[in-house]
Short mmCIF file of C-alpha atoms and ligand atoms in Angstrom, two decimals:
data_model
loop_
_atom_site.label_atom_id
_atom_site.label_comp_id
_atom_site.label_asym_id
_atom_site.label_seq_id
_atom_site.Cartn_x
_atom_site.Cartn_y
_atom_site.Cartn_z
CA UNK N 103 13.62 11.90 -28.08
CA UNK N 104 11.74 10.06 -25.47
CA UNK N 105 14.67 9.89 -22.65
CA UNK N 106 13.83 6.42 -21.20
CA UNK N 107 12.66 4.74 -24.66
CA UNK N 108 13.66 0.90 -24.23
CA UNK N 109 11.76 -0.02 -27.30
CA UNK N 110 13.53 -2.91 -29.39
CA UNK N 111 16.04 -3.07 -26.95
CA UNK N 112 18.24 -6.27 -26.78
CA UNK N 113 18.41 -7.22 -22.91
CA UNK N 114 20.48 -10.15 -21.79
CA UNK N 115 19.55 -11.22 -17.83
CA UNK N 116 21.73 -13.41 -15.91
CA UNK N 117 19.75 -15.11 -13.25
CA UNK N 118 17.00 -14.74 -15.50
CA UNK N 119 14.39 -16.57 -13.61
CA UNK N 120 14.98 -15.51 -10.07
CA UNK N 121 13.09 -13.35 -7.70
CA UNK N 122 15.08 -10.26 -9.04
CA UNK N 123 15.58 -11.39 -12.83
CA UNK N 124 12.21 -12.13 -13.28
CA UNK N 125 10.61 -8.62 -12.00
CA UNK N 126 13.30 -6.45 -13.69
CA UNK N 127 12.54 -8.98 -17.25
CA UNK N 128 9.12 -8.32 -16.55
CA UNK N 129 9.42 -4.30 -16.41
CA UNK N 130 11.82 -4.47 -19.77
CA UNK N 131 9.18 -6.17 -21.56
CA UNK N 132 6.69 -4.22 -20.58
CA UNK N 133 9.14 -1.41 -21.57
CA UNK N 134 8.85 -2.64 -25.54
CA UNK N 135 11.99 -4.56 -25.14
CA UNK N 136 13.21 -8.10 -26.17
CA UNK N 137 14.77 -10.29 -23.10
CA UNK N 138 16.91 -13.18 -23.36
CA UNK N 139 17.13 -14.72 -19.55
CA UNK N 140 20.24 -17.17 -18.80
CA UNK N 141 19.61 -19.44 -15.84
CA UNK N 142 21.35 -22.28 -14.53
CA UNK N 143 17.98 -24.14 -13.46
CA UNK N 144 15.48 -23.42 -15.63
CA UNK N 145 13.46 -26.62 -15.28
CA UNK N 146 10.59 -24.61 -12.57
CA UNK N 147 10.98 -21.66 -14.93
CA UNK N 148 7.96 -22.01 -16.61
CA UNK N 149 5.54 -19.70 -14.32
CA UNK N 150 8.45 -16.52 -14.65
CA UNK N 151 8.20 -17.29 -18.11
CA UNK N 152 4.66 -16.78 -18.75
CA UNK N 153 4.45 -13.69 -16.34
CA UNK N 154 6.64 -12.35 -18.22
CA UNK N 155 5.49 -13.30 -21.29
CA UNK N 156 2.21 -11.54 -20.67
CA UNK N 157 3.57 -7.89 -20.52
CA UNK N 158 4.37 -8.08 -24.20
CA UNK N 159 6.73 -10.12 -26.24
CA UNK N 160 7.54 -14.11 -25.07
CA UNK N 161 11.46 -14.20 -23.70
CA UNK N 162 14.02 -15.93 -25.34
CA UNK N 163 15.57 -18.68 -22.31
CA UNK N 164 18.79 -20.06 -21.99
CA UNK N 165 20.46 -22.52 -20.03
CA UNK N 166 23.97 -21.67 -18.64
CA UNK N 167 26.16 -21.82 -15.87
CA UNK N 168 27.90 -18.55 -15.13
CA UNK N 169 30.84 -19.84 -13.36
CA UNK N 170 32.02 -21.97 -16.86
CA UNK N 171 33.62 -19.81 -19.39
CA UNK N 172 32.31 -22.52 -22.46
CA UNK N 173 28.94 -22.69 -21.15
CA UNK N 174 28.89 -18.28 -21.24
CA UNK N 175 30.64 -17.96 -24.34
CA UNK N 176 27.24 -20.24 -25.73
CA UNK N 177 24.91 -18.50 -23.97
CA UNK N 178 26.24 -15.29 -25.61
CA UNK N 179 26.69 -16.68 -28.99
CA UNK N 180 23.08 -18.50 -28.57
CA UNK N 181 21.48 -14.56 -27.81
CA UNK N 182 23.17 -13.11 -30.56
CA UNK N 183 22.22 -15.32 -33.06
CA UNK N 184 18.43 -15.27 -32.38
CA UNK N 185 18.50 -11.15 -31.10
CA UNK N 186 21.17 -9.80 -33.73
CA UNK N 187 22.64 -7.55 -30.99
CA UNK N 188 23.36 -7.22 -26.94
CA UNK N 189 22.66 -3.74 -26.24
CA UNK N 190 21.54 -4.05 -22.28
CA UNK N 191 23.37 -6.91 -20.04
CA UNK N 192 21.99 -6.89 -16.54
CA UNK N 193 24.60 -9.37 -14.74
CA UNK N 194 22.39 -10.43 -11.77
CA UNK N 195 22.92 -14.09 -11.25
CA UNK N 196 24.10 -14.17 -7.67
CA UNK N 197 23.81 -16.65 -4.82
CA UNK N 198 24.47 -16.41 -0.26
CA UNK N 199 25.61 -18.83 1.85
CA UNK N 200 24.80 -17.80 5.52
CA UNK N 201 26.97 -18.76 8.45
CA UNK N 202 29.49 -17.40 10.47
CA UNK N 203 32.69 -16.33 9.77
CA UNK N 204 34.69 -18.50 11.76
CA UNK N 205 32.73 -21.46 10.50
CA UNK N 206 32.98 -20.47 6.54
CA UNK N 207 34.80 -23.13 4.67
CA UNK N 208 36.94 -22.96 1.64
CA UNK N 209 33.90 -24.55 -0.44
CA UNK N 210 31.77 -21.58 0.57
CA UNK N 211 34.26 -18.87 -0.45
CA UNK N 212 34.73 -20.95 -4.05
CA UNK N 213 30.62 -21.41 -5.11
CA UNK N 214 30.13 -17.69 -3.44
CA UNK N 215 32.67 -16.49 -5.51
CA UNK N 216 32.19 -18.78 -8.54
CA UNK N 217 29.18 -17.40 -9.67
CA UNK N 218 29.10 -13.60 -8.12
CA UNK N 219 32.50 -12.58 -8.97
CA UNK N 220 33.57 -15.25 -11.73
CA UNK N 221 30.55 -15.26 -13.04
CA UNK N 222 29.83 -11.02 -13.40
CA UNK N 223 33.71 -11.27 -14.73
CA UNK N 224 33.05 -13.95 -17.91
CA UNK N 225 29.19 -12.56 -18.96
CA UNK N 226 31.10 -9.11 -18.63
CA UNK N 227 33.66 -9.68 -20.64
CA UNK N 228 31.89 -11.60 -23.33
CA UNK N 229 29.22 -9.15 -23.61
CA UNK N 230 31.63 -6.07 -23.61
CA UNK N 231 33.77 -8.21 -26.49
CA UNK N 232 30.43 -7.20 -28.55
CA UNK N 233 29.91 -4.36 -27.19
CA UNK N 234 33.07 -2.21 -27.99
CA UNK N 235 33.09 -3.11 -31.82
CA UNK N 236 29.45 -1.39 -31.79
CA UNK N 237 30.58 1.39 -29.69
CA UNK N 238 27.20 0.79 -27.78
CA UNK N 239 26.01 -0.99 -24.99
CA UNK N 240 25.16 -0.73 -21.10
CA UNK N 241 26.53 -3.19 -18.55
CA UNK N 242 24.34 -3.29 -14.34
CA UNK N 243 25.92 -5.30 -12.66
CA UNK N 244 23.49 -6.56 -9.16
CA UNK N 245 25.67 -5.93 -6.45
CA UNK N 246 24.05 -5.21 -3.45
CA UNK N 247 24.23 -3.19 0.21
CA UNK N 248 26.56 -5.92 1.29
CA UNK N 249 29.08 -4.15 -0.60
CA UNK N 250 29.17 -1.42 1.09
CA UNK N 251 28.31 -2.15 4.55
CA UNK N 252 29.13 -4.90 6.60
CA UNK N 253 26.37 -7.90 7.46
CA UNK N 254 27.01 -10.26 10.05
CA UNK N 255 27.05 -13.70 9.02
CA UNK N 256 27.59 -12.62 5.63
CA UNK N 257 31.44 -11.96 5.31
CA UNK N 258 31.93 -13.97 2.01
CA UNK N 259 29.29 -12.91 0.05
CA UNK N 260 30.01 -8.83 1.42
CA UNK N 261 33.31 -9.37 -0.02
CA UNK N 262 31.92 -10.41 -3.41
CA UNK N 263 29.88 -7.93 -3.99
CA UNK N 264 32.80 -5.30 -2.86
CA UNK N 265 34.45 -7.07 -6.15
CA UNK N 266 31.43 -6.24 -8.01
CA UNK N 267 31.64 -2.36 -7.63
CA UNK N 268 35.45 -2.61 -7.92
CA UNK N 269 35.03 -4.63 -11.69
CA UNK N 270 32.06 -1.75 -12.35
CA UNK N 271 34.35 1.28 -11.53
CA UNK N 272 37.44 -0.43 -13.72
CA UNK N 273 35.68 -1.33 -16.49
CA UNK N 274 33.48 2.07 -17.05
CA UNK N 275 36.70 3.50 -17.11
CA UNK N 276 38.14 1.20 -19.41
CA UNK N 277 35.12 0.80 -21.98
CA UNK N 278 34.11 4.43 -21.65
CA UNK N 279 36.25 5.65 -24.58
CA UNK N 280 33.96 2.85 -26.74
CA UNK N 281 31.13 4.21 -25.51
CA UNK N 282 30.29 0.91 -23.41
CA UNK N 283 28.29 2.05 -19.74
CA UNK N 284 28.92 0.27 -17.05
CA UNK N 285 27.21 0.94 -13.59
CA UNK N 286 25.92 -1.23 -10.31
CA UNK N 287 22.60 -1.89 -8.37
CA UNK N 288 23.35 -2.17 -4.98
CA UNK N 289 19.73 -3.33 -3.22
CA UNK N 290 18.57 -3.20 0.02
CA UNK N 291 17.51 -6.78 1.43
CA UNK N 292 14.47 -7.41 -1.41
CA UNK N 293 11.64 -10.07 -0.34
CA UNK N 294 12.90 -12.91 -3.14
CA UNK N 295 13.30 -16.45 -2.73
CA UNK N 296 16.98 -15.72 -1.81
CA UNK N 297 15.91 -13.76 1.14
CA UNK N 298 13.01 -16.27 2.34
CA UNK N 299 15.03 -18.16 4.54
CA UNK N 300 15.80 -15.15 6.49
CA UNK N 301 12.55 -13.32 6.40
CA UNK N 302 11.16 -16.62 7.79
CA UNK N 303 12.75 -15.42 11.01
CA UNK N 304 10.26 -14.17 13.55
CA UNK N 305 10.98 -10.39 13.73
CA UNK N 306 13.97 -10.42 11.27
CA UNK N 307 11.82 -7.95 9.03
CA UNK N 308 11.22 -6.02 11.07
CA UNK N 309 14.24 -5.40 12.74
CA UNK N 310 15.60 -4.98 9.21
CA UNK N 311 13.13 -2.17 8.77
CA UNK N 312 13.81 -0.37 12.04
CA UNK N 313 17.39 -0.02 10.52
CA UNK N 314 16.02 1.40 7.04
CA UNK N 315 15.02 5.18 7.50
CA UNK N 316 12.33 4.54 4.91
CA UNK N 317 11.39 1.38 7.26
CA UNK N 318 10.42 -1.41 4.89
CA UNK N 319 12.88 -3.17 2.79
CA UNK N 320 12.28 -3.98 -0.88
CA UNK N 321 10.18 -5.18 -3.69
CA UNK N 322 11.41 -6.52 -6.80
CA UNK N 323 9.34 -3.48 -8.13
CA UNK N 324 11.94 -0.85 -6.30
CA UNK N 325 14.93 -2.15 -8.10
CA UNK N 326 13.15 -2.60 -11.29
CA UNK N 327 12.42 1.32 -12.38
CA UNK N 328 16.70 1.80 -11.42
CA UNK N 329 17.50 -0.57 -13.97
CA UNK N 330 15.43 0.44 -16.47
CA UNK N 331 16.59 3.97 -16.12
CA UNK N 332 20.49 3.02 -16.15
CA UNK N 333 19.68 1.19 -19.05
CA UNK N 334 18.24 4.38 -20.63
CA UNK N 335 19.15 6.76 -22.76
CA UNK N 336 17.95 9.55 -20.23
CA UNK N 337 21.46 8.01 -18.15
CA UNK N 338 23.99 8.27 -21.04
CA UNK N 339 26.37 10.25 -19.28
CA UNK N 340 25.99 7.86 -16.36
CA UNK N 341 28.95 5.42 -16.10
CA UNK N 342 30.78 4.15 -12.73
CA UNK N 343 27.63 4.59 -11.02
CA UNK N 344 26.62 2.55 -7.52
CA UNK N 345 23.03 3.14 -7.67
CA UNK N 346 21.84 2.53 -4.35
CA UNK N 347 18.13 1.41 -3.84
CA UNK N 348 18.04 1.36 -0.05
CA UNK N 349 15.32 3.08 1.64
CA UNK N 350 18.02 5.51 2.97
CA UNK N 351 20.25 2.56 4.62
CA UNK N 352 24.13 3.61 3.74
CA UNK N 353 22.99 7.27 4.02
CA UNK N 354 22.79 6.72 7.83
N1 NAD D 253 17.13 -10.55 -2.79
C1 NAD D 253 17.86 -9.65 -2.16
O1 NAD D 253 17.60 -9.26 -1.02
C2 NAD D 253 19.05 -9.06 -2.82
C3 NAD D 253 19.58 -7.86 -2.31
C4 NAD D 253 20.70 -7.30 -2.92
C5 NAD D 253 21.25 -7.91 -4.03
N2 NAD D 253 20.71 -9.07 -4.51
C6 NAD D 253 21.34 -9.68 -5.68
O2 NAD D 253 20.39 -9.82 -6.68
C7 NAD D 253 20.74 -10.92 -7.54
C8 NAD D 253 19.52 -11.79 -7.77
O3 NAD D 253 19.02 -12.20 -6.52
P1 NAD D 253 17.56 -12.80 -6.34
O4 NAD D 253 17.02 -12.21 -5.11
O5 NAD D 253 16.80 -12.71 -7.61
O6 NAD D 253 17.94 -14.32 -6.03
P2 NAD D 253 17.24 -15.66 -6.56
O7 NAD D 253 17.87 -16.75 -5.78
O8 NAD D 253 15.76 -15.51 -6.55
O9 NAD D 253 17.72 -15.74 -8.09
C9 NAD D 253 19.06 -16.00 -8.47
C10 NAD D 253 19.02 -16.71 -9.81
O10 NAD D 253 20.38 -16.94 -10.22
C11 NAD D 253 20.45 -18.25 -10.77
N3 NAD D 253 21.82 -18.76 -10.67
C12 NAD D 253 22.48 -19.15 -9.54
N4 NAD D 253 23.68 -19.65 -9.87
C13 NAD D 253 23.79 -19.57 -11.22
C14 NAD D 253 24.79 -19.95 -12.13
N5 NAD D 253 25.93 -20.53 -11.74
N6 NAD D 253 24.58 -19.73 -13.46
C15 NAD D 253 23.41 -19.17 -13.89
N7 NAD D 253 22.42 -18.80 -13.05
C16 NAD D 253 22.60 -19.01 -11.74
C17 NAD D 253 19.47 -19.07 -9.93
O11 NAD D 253 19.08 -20.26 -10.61
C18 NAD D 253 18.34 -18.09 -9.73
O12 NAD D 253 17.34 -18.20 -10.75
C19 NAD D 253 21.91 -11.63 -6.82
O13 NAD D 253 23.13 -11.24 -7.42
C20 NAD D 253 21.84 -11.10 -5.41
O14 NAD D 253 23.09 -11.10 -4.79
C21 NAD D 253 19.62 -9.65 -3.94
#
């Protein structure tokens, strides 16, 4: 058995044609697998699209919102009936709002946790509802650092990525017995349109390196080969699993 064989595997990508969804789609294809990307803008999608079309097979993209229960339960339904099967969901769709802490209003807290935490909790969910009949399937859910370490100016979305981890340890242990995996990505800052604004900052990178003991911080690339292998069979007995991708950061 090849231990990291992805071929004909069914791969369902939340934030499908972001910085982070589009490299790790990219890598799957190339990997011999089929990709369906969800995305709640895909109107300037078409350029992801066709780079990812050209490492193999053309994906399959959907529009839905992750925060609406109707519009996921669709966007599942939609997959299934043109894949057959969910075997890989990689819940990524994920959005910041910057500021400080004292200043955060309630509207921040609800989007920020709308779509990280709401929105990991209703793909989850609908996925796993497939998933545990089959007695297959792997969930990554993107968390991030920011769960595990505290960022300044970024208390809100910390805290819903500390959710993340906490629904990826509860439900591994709850869909283990159906053989359902379930494990988190928890990246270092990544250079992706939803770090521009801050890597825009004179110095801000590098300062960011100087606290990395690798001392860069990441490409979509880096996270891309830790999906892929979670999503392997080489990981089958991994389940639970924060699977830092850090340069070293939280082993300071
Ligand atoms: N870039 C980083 O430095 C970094 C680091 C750690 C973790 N992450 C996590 O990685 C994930 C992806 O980040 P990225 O860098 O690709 O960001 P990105 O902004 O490039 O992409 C996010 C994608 O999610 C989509 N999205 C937002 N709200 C949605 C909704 N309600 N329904 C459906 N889709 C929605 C956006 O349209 C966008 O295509 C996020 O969960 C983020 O928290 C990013």
């Amino acid at each position: 058995m090849n231990l990291f064989d992805l071929t004909g595997a069914k791969v369902l990508i939340t934030g499908g044609l972001g910085g982070v969804g589009r490299g790790v789609a990219k890598a799957f294809v190339a990997a011999g697998a089929e990709v369906a990307l969800v995305d709640s803008d895909i109107a300037n999608g078409d350029a992801a699209i066709r780079e990812i079309a050209a490492e193999g097979r053309a994906p399959l993209v959907i529009e839905a919102d992750v925060t609406r229960k109707a519009s996921v339960e669709a966007a599942v339904a939609q997959c299934l009936a043109a894949m057959g099967r969910i075997d890989v969901l990689f819940n990524n769709a994920g959005i910041i709002v910057r500021g400080a802490a004292t200043e955060a209003s309630e509207a921040d807290f609800d989007r920020i946790f709308a779509v990280n935490v709401r929105g990991v909790f209703l793909f989850g969910q609908a996925v796993a509802r497939h998933m545990i009949p089959r007695r297959a399937g792997v969930i990554i859910n993107n968390a991030s650092i920011a769960a595990m370490i505290g960022i300044a100016g970024s208390s809100i979305y910390c805290a819903s990525k500390g959710a993340v981890l906490q629904f990826t340890r509860a439900w591994a242990v709850e869909w283990a017995p159906h053989n359902v995996r379930v494990n988190a990505l928890a990246p270092t800052f990544l250079r992706t349109p939803f770090t521009a604004e801050v890597l825009a900052i004179p110095g801000r990178e590098e300062q960011i390196a100087a606290k990395t003991p690798m001392g860069r911080i990441g490409e979509v690339a880096d996270v891309a080969g830790a999906v892929l292998y979670l999503a392997s069979p080489a990981a089958a007995l991994v389940t639970g699993h924060v699977m830092t991708v850090d340069g070293g950061w939280t082993a300071l």
